[in-house]
Coordinates of C-alpha atoms and ligand atoms in Angstrom, one line a residue:
X1 CA -49.3 158.0 -73.4
X2 CA -50.2 154.6 -74.9
X3 CA -48.8 153.5 -78.3
X4 CA -51.6 152.7 -80.6
X5 CA -49.9 152.7 -83.9
X6 CA -46.6 151.5 -85.3
X7 CA -45.7 151.8 -88.9
X8 CA -42.6 150.6 -90.6
X9 CA -41.9 152.8 -93.7
X10 CA -39.5 151.7 -96.5
X11 CA -38.5 154.5 -98.9
X12 CA -35.7 154.8 -101.6
X13 CA -35.3 158.5 -102.4
X14 CA -31.5 158.6 -103.2
X15 CA -31.0 155.2 -101.4
X16 CA -33.0 152.8 -99.3
X17 CA -34.1 153.9 -95.7
X18 CA -36.2 152.1 -93.2
X19 CA -38.1 154.2 -90.5
X20 CA -40.3 153.3 -87.6
X21 CA -43.1 155.6 -86.8
X22 CA -44.8 155.4 -83.4
X23 CA -48.1 157.2 -82.6
X24 CA -49.7 157.5 -79.1
X25 CA -53.4 157.7 -78.2
X26 CA -52.8 161.4 -77.4
X27 CA -51.7 162.2 -80.8
X28 CA -48.1 162.5 -80.4
X29 CA -45.6 160.7 -82.9
X30 CA -42.0 159.7 -82.9
X31 CA -39.5 158.4 -85.6
X32 CA -36.6 156.1 -85.4
X33 CA -34.1 155.0 -88.1
X34 CA -33.8 151.2 -88.7
X35 CA -31.7 151.3 -91.9
X36 CA -29.2 148.6 -92.2
X37 CA -27.3 149.0 -95.3
X38 CA -27.8 146.3 -97.8
X39 CA -29.9 144.1 -95.4
X40 CA -32.7 146.4 -95.0
X41 CA -35.7 144.1 -95.3
X42 CA -34.3 141.8 -92.6
X43 CA -34.9 144.8 -90.1
X44 CA -38.2 145.5 -91.7
X45 CA -39.4 141.9 -91.1
X46 CA -38.0 141.8 -87.5
X47 CA -39.8 144.9 -86.7
X48 CA -43.2 144.1 -88.5
X49 CA -43.4 140.5 -87.5
X50 CA -41.9 140.4 -84.1
X51 CA -41.7 143.8 -82.5
X52 CA -44.7 145.9 -83.8
X53 CA -47.2 143.4 -82.2
X54 CA -45.4 143.8 -78.8
X55 CA -45.5 147.6 -78.9
X56 CA -49.3 148.3 -79.3
X57 CA -50.8 149.1 -75.9
X58 CA -47.5 149.7 -74.2
X59 CA -46.6 152.9 -72.2
X60 CA -44.7 155.1 -74.6
X61 CA -43.1 156.8 -71.7
X62 CA -41.4 153.8 -70.3
X63 CA -38.2 153.9 -72.5
X64 CA -35.8 151.9 -70.5
X65 CA -38.2 149.2 -69.6
X66 CA -39.2 148.8 -73.4
X67 CA -35.5 148.7 -74.2
X68 CA -34.8 145.8 -71.6
X69 CA -38.0 144.0 -72.6
X70 CA -37.1 144.1 -76.3
X71 CA -33.5 143.0 -75.6
X72 CA -33.9 140.4 -72.9
X73 CA -37.2 138.8 -73.9
X74 CA -36.1 137.8 -77.4
X75 CA -33.6 135.5 -75.8
X76 CA -31.3 136.0 -79.1
X77 CA -29.4 139.0 -78.1
X78 CA -27.3 141.5 -79.9
X79 CA -26.5 141.5 -83.7
X80 CA -27.1 144.3 -86.2
X81 CA -30.7 143.4 -87.2
X82 CA -31.9 143.1 -83.6
X83 CA -30.0 146.2 -82.4
X84 CA -31.1 148.4 -85.3
X85 CA -34.7 147.2 -84.6
X86 CA -34.4 148.1 -80.8
X87 CA -32.7 151.4 -81.8
X88 CA -35.5 152.5 -84.1
X89 CA -38.2 151.8 -81.2
X90 CA -35.9 153.7 -78.5
X91 CA -35.4 156.7 -80.7
X92 CA -39.0 156.9 -81.6
X93 CA -39.8 156.8 -77.9
X94 CA -37.3 159.4 -77.0
X95 CA -38.7 161.6 -79.8
X96 CA -42.3 161.2 -78.3
X97 CA -41.0 161.8 -74.8
X98 CA -39.1 165.2 -75.8
X99 CA -42.3 166.3 -77.8
X100 CA -44.4 165.6 -74.7
X101 CA -41.9 167.7 -72.6
X102 CA -41.9 170.4 -75.2
X103 CA -38.1 170.2 -75.3
X104 CA -35.4 169.4 -77.9
X105 CA -34.2 165.9 -77.0
X106 CA -30.7 167.0 -75.9
X107 CA -32.3 168.8 -73.0
X108 CA -33.8 165.5 -71.8
X109 CA -30.3 163.9 -72.0
X110 CA -28.8 166.5 -69.6
X111 CA -28.8 169.6 -71.8
X112 CA -26.1 170.9 -74.2
X113 CA -22.4 170.4 -73.4
X114 CA -21.2 172.6 -76.3
X115 CA -22.7 174.9 -78.9
X116 CA -22.4 172.8 -82.1
X117 CA -20.7 169.6 -83.2
X118 CA -17.5 169.6 -85.4
X119 CA -18.2 167.2 -88.5
X120 CA -15.8 165.6 -91.0
X121 CA -16.7 165.0 -94.6
X122 CA -15.3 162.5 -97.2
X123 CA -12.8 163.7 -99.8
X124 CA -11.5 161.1 -102.3
X125 CA -10.0 160.8 -105.8
X126 CA -8.2 158.5 -108.2
X127 CA -5.1 160.9 -108.3
X128 CA -3.7 163.3 -105.9
X129 CA -5.0 166.3 -108.1
X130 CA -8.6 164.9 -107.9
X131 CA -8.1 164.4 -104.1
X132 CA -7.0 168.1 -103.8
X133 CA -10.1 169.3 -105.7
X134 CA -12.4 167.0 -103.6
X135 CA -10.8 168.6 -100.4
X136 CA -11.1 172.1 -101.7
X137 CA -14.5 171.5 -102.6
X138 CA -15.4 170.1 -99.1
X139 CA -13.6 173.3 -97.6
X140 CA -15.9 175.5 -99.7
X141 CA -19.0 173.7 -98.1
X142 CA -17.5 174.6 -94.8
X143 CA -15.9 171.3 -93.7
X144 CA -13.0 171.8 -91.2
X145 CA -12.0 168.1 -90.9
X146 CA -11.8 165.8 -93.8
X147 CA -11.5 162.0 -94.4
X148 CA -9.1 161.2 -97.4
X149 CA -9.6 158.0 -99.4
X150 CA -7.4 157.3 -102.6
X151 CA -7.3 154.9 -105.4
X152 CA -4.3 152.6 -105.4
X153 CA -2.1 152.5 -108.6
X154 CA -2.7 149.0 -110.2
X155 CA -6.2 148.3 -108.6
X156 CA -9.3 148.9 -111.0
X157 CA -11.7 150.1 -108.3
X158 CA -11.6 150.5 -104.7
X159 CA -14.3 151.3 -102.1
X160 CA -14.8 154.7 -100.9
X161 CA -13.8 156.7 -104.0
X162 CA -16.7 158.9 -105.1
X163 CA -17.7 157.9 -108.7
X164 CA -18.8 161.3 -109.8
X165 CA -19.5 165.0 -108.5
X166 CA -23.0 166.6 -108.9
X167 CA -24.2 170.1 -108.3
X168 CA -27.1 170.6 -106.0
X169 CA -28.8 173.9 -105.2
X170 CA -27.9 175.0 -101.6
X171 CA -25.3 172.4 -101.2
X172 CA -23.0 173.1 -104.1
X173 CA -20.8 170.3 -105.4
X174 CA -22.0 167.0 -103.7
X175 CA -19.8 163.9 -104.2
X176 CA -21.9 160.9 -105.0
X177 CA -20.5 158.3 -102.9
X178 CA -23.2 155.8 -102.0
X179 CA -21.8 153.0 -99.9
X180 CA -24.4 150.6 -101.5
X181 CA -24.9 150.1 -105.3
X182 CA -28.4 149.5 -106.6
X183 CA -28.7 146.4 -108.5
X184 CA -29.4 142.6 -108.2
X185 CA -25.7 141.6 -107.3
X186 CA -22.8 143.3 -105.2
X187 CA -20.0 145.1 -107.2
X188 CA -16.8 143.1 -107.2
X189 CA -13.7 145.2 -106.6
X190 CA -10.1 144.3 -106.2
X191 CA -7.5 144.5 -103.4
X192 CA -3.7 144.3 -102.9
X193 CA -2.5 145.3 -99.4
X194 CA 1.2 145.7 -100.2
X195 CA 0.3 148.2 -103.0
X196 CA -2.0 150.0 -100.5
X197 CA 0.6 150.3 -97.8
X198 CA 3.0 151.6 -100.2
X199 CA 0.7 154.3 -101.7
X200 CA -1.3 155.7 -98.8
X201 CA 1.6 157.4 -97.0
X202 CA 2.5 159.2 -100.4
X203 CA -1.0 160.6 -100.5
X204 CA -1.0 162.0 -97.0
X205 CA 2.5 163.6 -97.6
X206 CA 1.2 165.2 -100.7
X207 CA -2.0 166.5 -98.9
X208 CA 0.0 167.9 -96.0
X209 CA 2.3 169.6 -98.5
X210 CA -0.8 171.2 -100.3
X211 CA -2.9 172.1 -97.4
X212 CA -0.4 172.5 -94.5
X213 CA -0.2 171.1 -91.0
X214 CA -3.5 172.4 -89.5
X215 CA -6.3 170.6 -91.4
X216 CA -7.5 167.6 -89.4
X217 CA -7.3 164.6 -91.8
X218 CA -8.9 161.2 -91.3
X219 CA -8.5 157.8 -93.1
X220 CA -10.5 154.7 -93.0
X221 CA -8.9 151.3 -93.8
X222 CA -12.3 149.4 -93.8
X223 CA -11.0 146.4 -91.8
X224 CA -8.8 145.3 -94.5
X225 CA -5.4 144.7 -92.7
X226 CA -3.7 142.1 -90.4
X227 CA -2.5 143.5 -87.1
X228 CA 1.0 143.9 -88.2
X229 CA 0.0 145.5 -91.5
X230 CA -2.2 147.8 -89.5
X231 CA 0.7 148.6 -87.1
X232 CA 2.9 149.5 -90.1
X233 CA 0.2 151.8 -91.7
X234 CA -0.2 153.6 -88.4
X235 CA 3.5 154.1 -88.0
X236 CA 4.1 155.2 -91.5
X237 CA 1.2 157.8 -91.3
X238 CA 2.6 159.3 -88.0
X239 CA 4.4 162.1 -89.7
X240 CA 1.1 163.4 -91.1
X241 CA -0.6 163.7 -87.8
X242 CA -4.0 162.1 -88.6
X243 CA -7.1 163.0 -86.5
X244 CA -7.7 159.0 -86.6
X245 CA -7.2 155.9 -88.7
X246 CA -10.4 154.0 -88.7
X247 CA -11.2 150.2 -88.8
X248 CA -7.6 149.1 -89.4
X249 CA -8.2 145.3 -88.6
X250 CA -11.5 143.1 -88.9
X251 CA -13.8 144.2 -86.2
X252 CA -14.6 140.8 -84.7
X253 CA -11.3 140.5 -82.9
X254 CA -10.7 143.2 -80.4
X255 CA -7.3 141.8 -79.1
X256 CA -5.9 142.6 -82.6
X257 CA -5.6 146.3 -81.5
X258 CA -3.2 145.4 -78.6
X259 CA -0.4 144.7 -81.3
X260 CA -1.4 147.8 -83.3
X261 CA -1.3 150.0 -80.3
X262 CA 2.3 148.8 -79.3
X263 CA 3.7 150.2 -82.5
X264 CA 2.0 153.4 -83.3
X265 CA 0.9 156.7 -81.7
X266 CA -1.6 157.4 -84.6
X267 CA -5.0 157.8 -83.0
X268 CA -7.4 154.9 -83.7
X269 CA -11.1 154.7 -84.2
X270 CA -13.3 151.5 -84.7
X271 CA -17.0 150.5 -84.0
X272 CA -19.3 151.3 -87.0
X273 CA -20.2 147.5 -87.2
X274 CA -20.4 147.2 -83.5
X275 CA -23.7 147.0 -81.8
X276 CA -23.4 146.5 -78.0
X277 CA -21.2 147.4 -75.2
X278 CA -19.8 143.8 -75.3
X279 CA -18.1 144.5 -78.6
X280 CA -16.1 147.3 -76.9
X281 CA -15.4 146.0 -73.4
X282 CA -11.7 145.0 -74.0
X283 CA -10.7 147.8 -76.2
X284 CA -12.4 150.3 -73.8
X285 CA -10.9 149.0 -70.7
X286 CA -7.3 148.5 -72.2
X287 CA -7.6 151.9 -73.9
X288 CA -7.0 150.5 -77.3
X289 CA -8.8 153.1 -79.1
X290 CA -9.3 156.8 -79.1
X291 CA -12.7 157.2 -80.8
X292 CA -15.8 155.2 -80.8
X293 CA -17.6 154.8 -84.2
X294 CA -20.9 153.3 -83.4
X295 CA -24.1 154.9 -84.6
X296 CA -27.2 155.5 -82.5
X297 CA -29.0 153.5 -85.4
X298 CA -27.0 150.4 -85.1
X299 CA -26.3 150.2 -81.3
X300 CA -29.7 149.9 -79.7
X301 CA -30.5 153.8 -79.8
X302 CA -30.0 156.5 -77.4
X303 CA -30.5 154.5 -74.3
X304 CA -27.6 151.8 -75.0
X305 CA -25.2 154.2 -76.9
X306 CA -25.3 156.8 -74.2
X307 CA -24.2 154.1 -71.7
X308 CA -21.5 152.8 -73.9
X309 CA -20.2 156.3 -74.5
X310 CA -20.2 157.1 -70.7
X311 CA -18.1 153.9 -70.1
X312 CA -15.8 155.1 -72.8
X313 CA -15.5 158.5 -71.1
X314 CA -13.9 156.9 -67.9
X315 CA -11.1 156.0 -70.3
X316 CA -10.7 159.3 -72.1
X317 CA -12.3 157.8 -75.2
X318 CA -14.4 160.1 -77.3
X319 CA -17.4 159.7 -79.7
X320 CA -16.9 159.7 -83.5
X321 CA -20.4 158.6 -84.5
X322 CA -20.8 156.9 -87.8
X323 CA -22.7 159.3 -90.2
X324 CA -22.6 158.0 -93.8
X325 CA -25.8 158.6 -96.2
X326 CA -27.0 155.2 -95.0
X327 CA -27.8 156.8 -91.7
X328 CA -31.1 158.5 -92.4
X329 CA -31.7 162.1 -91.5
X330 CA -33.7 160.6 -88.4
X331 CA -30.5 158.7 -87.3
X332 CA -28.3 161.6 -88.0
X333 CA -30.7 164.0 -85.8
X334 CA -30.6 161.4 -83.1
X335 CA -26.6 161.4 -83.1
X336 CA -26.7 165.0 -83.0
X337 CA -28.8 165.4 -79.8
X338 CA -26.7 162.6 -78.1
X339 CA -23.4 164.3 -79.3
X340 CA -24.6 167.6 -77.9
X341 CA -25.4 166.3 -74.5
X342 CA -22.4 163.8 -73.6
X343 CA -19.3 165.2 -72.3
X344 CA -16.9 163.2 -74.4
X345 CA -18.0 164.2 -77.9
X346 CA -15.1 164.0 -80.3
X347 CA -16.2 164.5 -83.9
X348 CA -19.5 163.6 -86.0
X349 CA -19.1 162.0 -89.5
X350 CA -21.3 163.9 -91.9
X351 CA -22.2 163.1 -95.6
X352 CA -24.8 165.3 -96.9
X353 CA -27.9 163.6 -98.1
X354 CA -29.5 164.3 -101.6
X355 CA -32.3 166.5 -102.5
X356 CA -34.8 163.7 -102.8
X357 CA -34.0 162.4 -99.3
X358 CA -34.5 165.9 -98.0
X359 CA -37.8 166.0 -99.6
X360 CA -38.9 162.9 -97.8
X361 CA -37.4 163.8 -94.5
X362 CA -38.2 167.5 -93.1
X363 CA -35.1 168.3 -91.1
X364 CA -34.6 171.1 -88.6
X365 CA -30.9 170.5 -87.8
X366 CA -28.5 172.9 -89.6
X367 CA -25.2 173.0 -91.0
X368 CA -23.0 176.2 -90.6
X369 CA -19.2 176.6 -91.2
X370 CA -18.2 173.1 -90.5
X371 CA -20.4 172.6 -87.6
X372 CA -23.9 170.7 -87.1
X373 CA -26.6 172.2 -84.9
X374 CA -29.4 169.9 -83.7
X375 CA -31.9 172.9 -83.4
X376 CA -34.5 173.5 -80.6
X377 CA -37.7 172.0 -82.0
X378 CA -39.3 169.6 -79.6
X379 CA -38.1 166.0 -80.1
X380 CA -35.5 165.2 -82.6
X381 CA -36.6 167.6 -85.0
X382 CA -37.3 165.4 -88.1
X383 CA -40.6 164.5 -89.6
X384 CA -41.3 162.2 -92.5
X385 CA -43.6 163.1 -95.4
X386 CA -45.4 159.8 -96.0
X387 CA -46.7 160.9 -99.5
X388 CA -43.1 161.7 -100.6
X389 CA -41.7 158.6 -99.1
X390 CA -44.4 156.5 -101.1
X391 CA -43.0 157.8 -104.4
X392 CA -39.7 156.0 -104.0
X393 CA -40.2 152.2 -103.6
X394 CA -37.4 150.0 -102.2
X395 CA -34.7 149.0 -104.7
X396 CA -32.4 146.0 -103.9
X397 CA -28.9 147.4 -103.2
X398 CA -25.6 145.9 -102.0
X399 CA -22.4 147.0 -100.5
X400 CA -19.4 145.9 -102.8
X401 CA -16.9 143.3 -101.9
X402 CA -13.1 142.6 -102.7
X403 CA -11.3 139.8 -104.3
X404 CA -7.5 139.3 -104.4
X405 CA -5.8 138.8 -107.8
X406 CA -5.9 135.0 -107.2
X407 CA -9.7 135.2 -106.6
X408 CA -9.8 135.0 -102.7
X409 CA -12.7 137.0 -101.2
X410 CA -11.0 139.7 -98.9
X411 CA -12.5 142.1 -96.5
X412 CA -13.2 145.5 -98.0
Ligands
KDG501 O1 -23.0 150.8 -94.7 C1 -21.6 150.8 -94.6 C2 -21.0 152.2 -95.0 O2 -21.8 153.3 -94.4 C3 -19.7 152.4 -94.6 O3 -18.8 151.5 -95.2 C4 -19.1 153.7 -94.7 O4 -17.0 153.1 -93.6 C5 -18.0 153.9 -93.7 C6 -17.8 155.1 -93.0 O5 -16.8 155.3 -92.3 O6 -18.6 156.0 -93.3
MG502 MG1 -15.9 153.5 -91.9

């Protein structure tokens, strides 16, 4: 099984995706997701210029060796661009290996530890009534766990609030919340932490009154708070029994979570912008989080993330893999196979892709009654239609950013 072709495919059906396709001399092919939202072309160049030339002629079955070779030989380790590129190679090689074995990937990872994966969706709104409608609509789609994001009175626009709702056959109402907006410049949004801290507990109180105690609810603070502000939010949300609060403080400083943890029993999740085990070492060892948010796509693939999650398992920390629309169906399928196999699966984020994306990526995973099922097709179970992909050329897109009232740039 020698790699004799490596293609980097950029397509933009509902949004930008970068996919690596590896083909072997015996005709097998595998796919890996390399999408890095808003910085897609940096990974394209890393792969095309620096990785593809190293892959041609290599043994496709040597996954661990290829991972170590790409990680160590570059000298410049870690970082989102490097780790997304390595992840794409890694997942494509696992896809090929599982196809060669005639097995779905989760079987090679140790077999299924559960029947399906509990997933959560994203409800949001500018008012509580809009949020209630959005939660109901997610429940109609089957979601059994729901993230709730709210506008804040006095702020014009805030990240995470779906701008509109569209109807798509087979999917029903789909809230169009694309993390990155297409255009030449990023959208500027505004932010006021005191207003946010006052408002959010009132939203969760209203949601609990409307929907009762059972529904698992999640919330994402998008790295916007200082440790003491984060501690206050965690404490003020305790009466509403959240499944988790995510990204309370900027992700660079693991120690910030020590202070947060001293003040609140609200479960904590972090890690969607982490890319190696080194980003987690202190917070795993000190049990400062309850859920680890890394995606296969941004954390060096199955090979590395499996090790990180097994390390976390020793400290009773569970997975909560990142799954917004900027993780392609290839990245989602890889996450599902890993989530099915590991013991410490917690929950999977799942935002449905649009119809155009589904036409480019033929998927065999399924969604039923709030659960995701990886399926039993050999490999990861996703194929890419090159002709369809070619219909949607890359479009510049950026994540938004925040400014405070006095013009200071703030974390979003
Ligand atoms: O690319 C960044 C987005 O995917 C991210 O902001 C979404 O925070 C997010 C989440 O939890 O899905
Ligand atoms: Mg998040």
